[in-house]
Coordinates of C-alpha atoms in Angstrom, one line a residue:
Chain A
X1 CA -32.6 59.4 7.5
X2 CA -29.4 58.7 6.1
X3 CA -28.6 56.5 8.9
X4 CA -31.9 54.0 8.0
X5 CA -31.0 54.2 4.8
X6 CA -27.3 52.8 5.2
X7 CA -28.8 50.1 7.4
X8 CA -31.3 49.0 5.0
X9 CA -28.6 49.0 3.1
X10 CA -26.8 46.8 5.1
X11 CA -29.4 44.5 5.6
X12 CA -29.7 44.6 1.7
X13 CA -25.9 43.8 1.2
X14 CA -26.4 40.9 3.7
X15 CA -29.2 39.1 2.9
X16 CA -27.7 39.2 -1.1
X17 CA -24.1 37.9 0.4
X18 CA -26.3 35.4 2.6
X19 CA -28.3 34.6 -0.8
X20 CA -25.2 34.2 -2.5
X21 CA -22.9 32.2 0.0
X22 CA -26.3 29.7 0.3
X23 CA -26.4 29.3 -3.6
X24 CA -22.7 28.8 -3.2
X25 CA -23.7 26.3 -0.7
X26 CA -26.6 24.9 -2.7
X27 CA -24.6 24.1 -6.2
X28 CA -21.9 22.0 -4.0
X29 CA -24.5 20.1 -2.8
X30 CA -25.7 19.6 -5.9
X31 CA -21.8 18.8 -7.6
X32 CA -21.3 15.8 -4.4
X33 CA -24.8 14.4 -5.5
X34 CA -23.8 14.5 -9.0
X35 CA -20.4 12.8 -7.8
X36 CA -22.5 10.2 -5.4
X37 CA -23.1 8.1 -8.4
X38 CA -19.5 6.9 -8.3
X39 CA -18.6 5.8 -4.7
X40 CA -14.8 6.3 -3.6
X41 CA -13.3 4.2 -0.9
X42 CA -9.6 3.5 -0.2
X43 CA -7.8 0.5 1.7
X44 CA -4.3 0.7 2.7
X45 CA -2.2 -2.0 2.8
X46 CA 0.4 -1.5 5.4
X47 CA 2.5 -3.8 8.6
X48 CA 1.1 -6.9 7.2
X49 CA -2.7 -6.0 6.6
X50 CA -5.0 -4.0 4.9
X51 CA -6.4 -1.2 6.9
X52 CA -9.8 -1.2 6.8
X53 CA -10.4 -4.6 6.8
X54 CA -14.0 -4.5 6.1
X55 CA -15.5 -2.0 4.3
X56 CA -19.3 -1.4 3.7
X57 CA -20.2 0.4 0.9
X58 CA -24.6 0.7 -1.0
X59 CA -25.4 -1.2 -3.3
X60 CA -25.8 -0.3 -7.4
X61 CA -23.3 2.1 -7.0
X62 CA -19.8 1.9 -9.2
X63 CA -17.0 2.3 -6.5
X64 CA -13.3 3.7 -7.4
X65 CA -11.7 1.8 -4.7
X66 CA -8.3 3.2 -4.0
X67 CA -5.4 0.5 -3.1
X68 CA -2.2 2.0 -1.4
X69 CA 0.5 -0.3 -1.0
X70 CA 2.6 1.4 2.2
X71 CA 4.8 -1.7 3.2
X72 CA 8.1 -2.7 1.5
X73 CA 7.0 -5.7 -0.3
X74 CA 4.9 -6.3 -3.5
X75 CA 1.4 -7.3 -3.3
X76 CA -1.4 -8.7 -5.2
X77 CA -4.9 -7.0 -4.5
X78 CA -7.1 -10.2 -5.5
X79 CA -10.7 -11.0 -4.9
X80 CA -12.5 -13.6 -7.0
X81 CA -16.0 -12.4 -5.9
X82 CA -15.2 -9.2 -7.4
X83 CA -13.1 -10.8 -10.6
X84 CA -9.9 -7.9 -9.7
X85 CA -6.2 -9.2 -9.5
X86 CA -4.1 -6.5 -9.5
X87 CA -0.4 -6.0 -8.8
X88 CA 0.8 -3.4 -6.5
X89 CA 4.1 -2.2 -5.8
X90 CA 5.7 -0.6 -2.9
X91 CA 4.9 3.0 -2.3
X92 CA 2.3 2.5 -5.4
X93 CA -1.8 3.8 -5.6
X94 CA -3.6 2.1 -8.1
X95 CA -7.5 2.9 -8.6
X96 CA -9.6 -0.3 -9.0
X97 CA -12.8 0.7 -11.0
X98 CA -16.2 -1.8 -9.6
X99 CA -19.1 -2.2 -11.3
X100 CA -22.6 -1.2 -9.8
X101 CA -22.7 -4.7 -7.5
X102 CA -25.3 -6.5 -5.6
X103 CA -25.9 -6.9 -1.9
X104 CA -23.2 -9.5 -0.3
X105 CA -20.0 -9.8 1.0
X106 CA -16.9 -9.5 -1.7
X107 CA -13.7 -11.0 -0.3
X108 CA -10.5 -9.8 -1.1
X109 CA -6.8 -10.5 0.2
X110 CA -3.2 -9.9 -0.9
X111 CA -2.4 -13.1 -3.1
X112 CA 1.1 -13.3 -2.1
X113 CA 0.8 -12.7 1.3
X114 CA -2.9 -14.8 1.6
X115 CA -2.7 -16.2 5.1
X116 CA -2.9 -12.7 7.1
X117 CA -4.0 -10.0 4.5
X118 CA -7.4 -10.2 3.8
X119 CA -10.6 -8.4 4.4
X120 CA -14.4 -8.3 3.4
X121 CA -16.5 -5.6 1.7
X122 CA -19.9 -5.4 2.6
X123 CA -22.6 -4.4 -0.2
X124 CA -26.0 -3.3 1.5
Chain B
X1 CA -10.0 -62.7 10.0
X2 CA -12.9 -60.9 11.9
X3 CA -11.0 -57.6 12.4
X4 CA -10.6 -57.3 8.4
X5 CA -14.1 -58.0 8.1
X6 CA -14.7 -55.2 10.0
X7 CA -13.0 -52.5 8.7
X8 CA -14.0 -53.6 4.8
X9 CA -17.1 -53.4 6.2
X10 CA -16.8 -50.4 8.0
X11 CA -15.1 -48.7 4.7
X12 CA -18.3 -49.8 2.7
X13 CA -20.5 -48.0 4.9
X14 CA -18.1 -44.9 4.8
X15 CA -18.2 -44.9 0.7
X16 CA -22.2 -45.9 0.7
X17 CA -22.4 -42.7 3.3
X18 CA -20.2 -40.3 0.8
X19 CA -22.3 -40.9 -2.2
X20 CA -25.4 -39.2 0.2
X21 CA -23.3 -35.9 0.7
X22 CA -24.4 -33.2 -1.7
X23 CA -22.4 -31.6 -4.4
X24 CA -22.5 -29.5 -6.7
X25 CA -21.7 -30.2 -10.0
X26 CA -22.8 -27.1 -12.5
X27 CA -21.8 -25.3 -15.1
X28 CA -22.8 -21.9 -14.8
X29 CA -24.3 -19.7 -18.1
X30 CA -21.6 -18.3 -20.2
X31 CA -21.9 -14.5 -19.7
X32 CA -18.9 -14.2 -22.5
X33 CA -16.4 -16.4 -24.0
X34 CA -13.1 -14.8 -23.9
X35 CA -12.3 -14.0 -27.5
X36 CA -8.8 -15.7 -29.5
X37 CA -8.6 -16.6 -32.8
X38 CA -9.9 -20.5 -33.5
X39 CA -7.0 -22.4 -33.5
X40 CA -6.3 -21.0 -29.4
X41 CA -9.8 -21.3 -28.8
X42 CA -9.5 -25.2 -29.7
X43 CA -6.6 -25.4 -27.9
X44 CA -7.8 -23.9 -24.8
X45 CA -11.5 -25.6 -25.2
X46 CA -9.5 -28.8 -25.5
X47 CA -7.4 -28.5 -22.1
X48 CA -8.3 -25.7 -20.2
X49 CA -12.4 -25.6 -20.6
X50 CA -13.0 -28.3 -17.8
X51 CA -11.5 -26.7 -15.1
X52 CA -11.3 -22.9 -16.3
X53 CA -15.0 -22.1 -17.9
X54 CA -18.2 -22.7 -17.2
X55 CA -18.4 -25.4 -20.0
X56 CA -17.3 -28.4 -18.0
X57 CA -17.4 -31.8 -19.5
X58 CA -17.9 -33.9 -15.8
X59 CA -16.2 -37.1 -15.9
X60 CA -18.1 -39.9 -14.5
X61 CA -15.7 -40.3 -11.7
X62 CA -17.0 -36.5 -10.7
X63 CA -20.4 -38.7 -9.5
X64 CA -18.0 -41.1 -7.1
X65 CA -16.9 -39.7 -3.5
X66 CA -14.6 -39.2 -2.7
X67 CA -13.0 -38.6 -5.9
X68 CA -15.8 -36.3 -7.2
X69 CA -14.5 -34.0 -3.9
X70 CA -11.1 -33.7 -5.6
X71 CA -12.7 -33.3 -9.5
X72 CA -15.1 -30.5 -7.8
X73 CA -12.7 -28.4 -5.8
X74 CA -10.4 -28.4 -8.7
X75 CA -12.8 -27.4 -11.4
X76 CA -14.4 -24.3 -8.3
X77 CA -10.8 -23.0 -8.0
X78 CA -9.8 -23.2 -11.7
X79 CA -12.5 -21.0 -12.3
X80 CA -12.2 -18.7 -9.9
X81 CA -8.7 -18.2 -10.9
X82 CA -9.3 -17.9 -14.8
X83 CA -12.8 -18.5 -16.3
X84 CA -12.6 -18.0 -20.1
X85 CA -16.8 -18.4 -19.7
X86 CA -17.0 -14.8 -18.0
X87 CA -14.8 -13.0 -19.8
X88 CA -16.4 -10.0 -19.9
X89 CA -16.4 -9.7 -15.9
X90 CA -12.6 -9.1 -16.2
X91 CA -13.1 -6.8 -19.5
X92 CA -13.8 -3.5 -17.5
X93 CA -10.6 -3.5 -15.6
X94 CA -7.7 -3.7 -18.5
X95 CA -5.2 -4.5 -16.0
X96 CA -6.9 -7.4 -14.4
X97 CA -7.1 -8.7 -18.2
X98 CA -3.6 -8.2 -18.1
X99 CA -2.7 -9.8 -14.9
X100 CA -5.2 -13.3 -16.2
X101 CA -3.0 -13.4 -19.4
X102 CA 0.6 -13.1 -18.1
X103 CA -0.7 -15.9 -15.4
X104 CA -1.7 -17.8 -18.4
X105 CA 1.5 -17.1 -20.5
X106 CA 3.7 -18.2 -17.5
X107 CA 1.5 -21.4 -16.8
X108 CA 2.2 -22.2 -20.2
X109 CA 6.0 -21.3 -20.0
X110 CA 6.8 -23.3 -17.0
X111 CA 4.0 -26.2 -17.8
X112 CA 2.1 -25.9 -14.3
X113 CA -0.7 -26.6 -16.5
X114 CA -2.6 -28.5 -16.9
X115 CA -2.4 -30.4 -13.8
X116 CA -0.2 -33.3 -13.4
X117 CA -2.7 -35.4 -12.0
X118 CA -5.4 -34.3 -14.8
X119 CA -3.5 -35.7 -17.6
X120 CA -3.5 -39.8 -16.8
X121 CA -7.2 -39.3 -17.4
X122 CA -7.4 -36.9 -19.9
X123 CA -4.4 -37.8 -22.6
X124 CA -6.3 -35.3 -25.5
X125 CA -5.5 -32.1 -22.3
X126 CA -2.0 -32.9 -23.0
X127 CA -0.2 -29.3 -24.6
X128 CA 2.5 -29.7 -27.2
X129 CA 5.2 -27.3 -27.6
X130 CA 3.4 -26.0 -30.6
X131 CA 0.3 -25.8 -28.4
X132 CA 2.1 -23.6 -25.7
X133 CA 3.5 -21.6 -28.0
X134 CA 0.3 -20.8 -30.0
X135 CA -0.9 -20.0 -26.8
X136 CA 2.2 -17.6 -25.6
X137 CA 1.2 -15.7 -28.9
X138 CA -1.9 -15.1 -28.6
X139 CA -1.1 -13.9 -25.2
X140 CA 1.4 -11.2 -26.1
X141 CA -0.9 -10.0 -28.7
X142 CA -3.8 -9.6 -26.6
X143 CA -1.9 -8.4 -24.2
X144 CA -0.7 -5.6 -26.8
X145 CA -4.6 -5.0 -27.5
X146 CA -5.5 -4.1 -24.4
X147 CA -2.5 -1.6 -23.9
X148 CA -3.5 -0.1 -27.0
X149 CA -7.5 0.1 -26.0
X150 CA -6.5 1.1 -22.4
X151 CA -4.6 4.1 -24.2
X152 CA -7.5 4.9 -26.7

């Protein structure tokens, strides 16, 4: 008797951990669709080019798009579609902030080095 | 004699062909003027406007290939490097703000602009030293305001 009691027990204690570990589960969800209303997205600029060099990212979202400069030499993070021109140093990260933005292709490129760094991002 | 014929005659065809190639020659709506006190905005209205905003007084020669080319890809990369029309598109990122404005400042310091070529035709685009430096002030102070309402 004492031995069906201390497995219903059991059973109790593990469907309440299983409950617990799902709601666990559950309110993460819920915190990375709170969180899906601001995209993030990072380029890295390194050897000459940015890495990716195309990015696709939904549209009418606001994007923190994350620039990391990894080379030796200054560059300019510029994109007239996208109205941006920032400076970043070696070693730096800087956080460009976008607006919600329409379907298209935004081009971007490295203003001081514009014949080899440049890329596209996509907006579906 | 005949060959000169021929190549006047050929040229006419060539500038009676251009004037059939579309372009575009529009000013787009003014989502927001970029905000400095009246005697910059007169300044910058008077030599910057044509080629930087969406306020473009076209020239006639703007209508004549090929020199409307020229006028045209001038006035689409002036405003895609500055345009004092849309403002507000540069407003949410303080340090693009930034960035346009020292550009501005040091265009003034070094007197890139306006344009060389722009000036024959356009004597009232011509910037004084009072002009610039009206202009370098109102940089540095807007510069200052949006360090302090990036901080705020």
């Amino acid at each position: 008797m004492t031995r069906i009691s201390n497995g219903i027990r059991n059973i109790a204690i593990g469907a309440l951990t299983a409950g617990l570990i799902g709601g666990l589960v559950g309110m993460t969800g819920l915190t990375s669709v709170a969180h899906a209303d601001e995209a993030q997205t990072q380029l890295t600029f390194t050897k000459g080019h940015f890495e990716p060099a195309t990015l696709d990212i939904a549209a009418g979202t606001p994007m923190k798009l994350t620039v990391v400069n990894q080379s030796d030499s200054t560059i300019e993070f510029e994109s007239f579609e996208l109205n941006r021109e920032r400076v970043v140093q070696p070693g730096q990260t800087i956080i460009v902030k976008l607006p919600k933005l329409d379907p298209g292709q935004y081009h971007f490129f490295d203003d001081f080095h514009h014949e080899v760094a440049q890329g596209t991002i996509t907006v579906r | 004699m005949p060959r000169i014929r021929w190549i006047v005659a050929a040229g006419a065809v060539v500038f009676v062909l251009a004037q059939l190639i579309p372009m575009s020659r529009s000013n787009p709506p003014i989502s927001q003027d970029v905000a400095a006190p009246p005697q910059v905005q007169a300044i910058l209205r008077r030599s910057c406007y044509d080629c930087h905003s969406n306020q473009t007084r076209w020239p006639w020669y703007a209508r004549i290939a090929p020199v409307s080319w020229l006028v045209i890809r001038d006035v689409e990369r002036g405003r895609k490097h500055i345009n004092f029309s849309t403002w507000d598109k540069y407003a949410d990122d303080p340090e693009t703000v930034i960035r346009k404005l020292r550009n501005l400042d040091k265009a003034m310091h070094n007197g890139s602009m306006p344009l060389w070529y722009y000036l024959p035709a356009h004597s009232d685009a011509h910037l004084s030293d009072a002009d610039r430096q009206a202009i370098e002030d109102w940089v540095r102070q807007a510069i200052a305001n949006v360090g302090q309402n990036d901080k705020q």
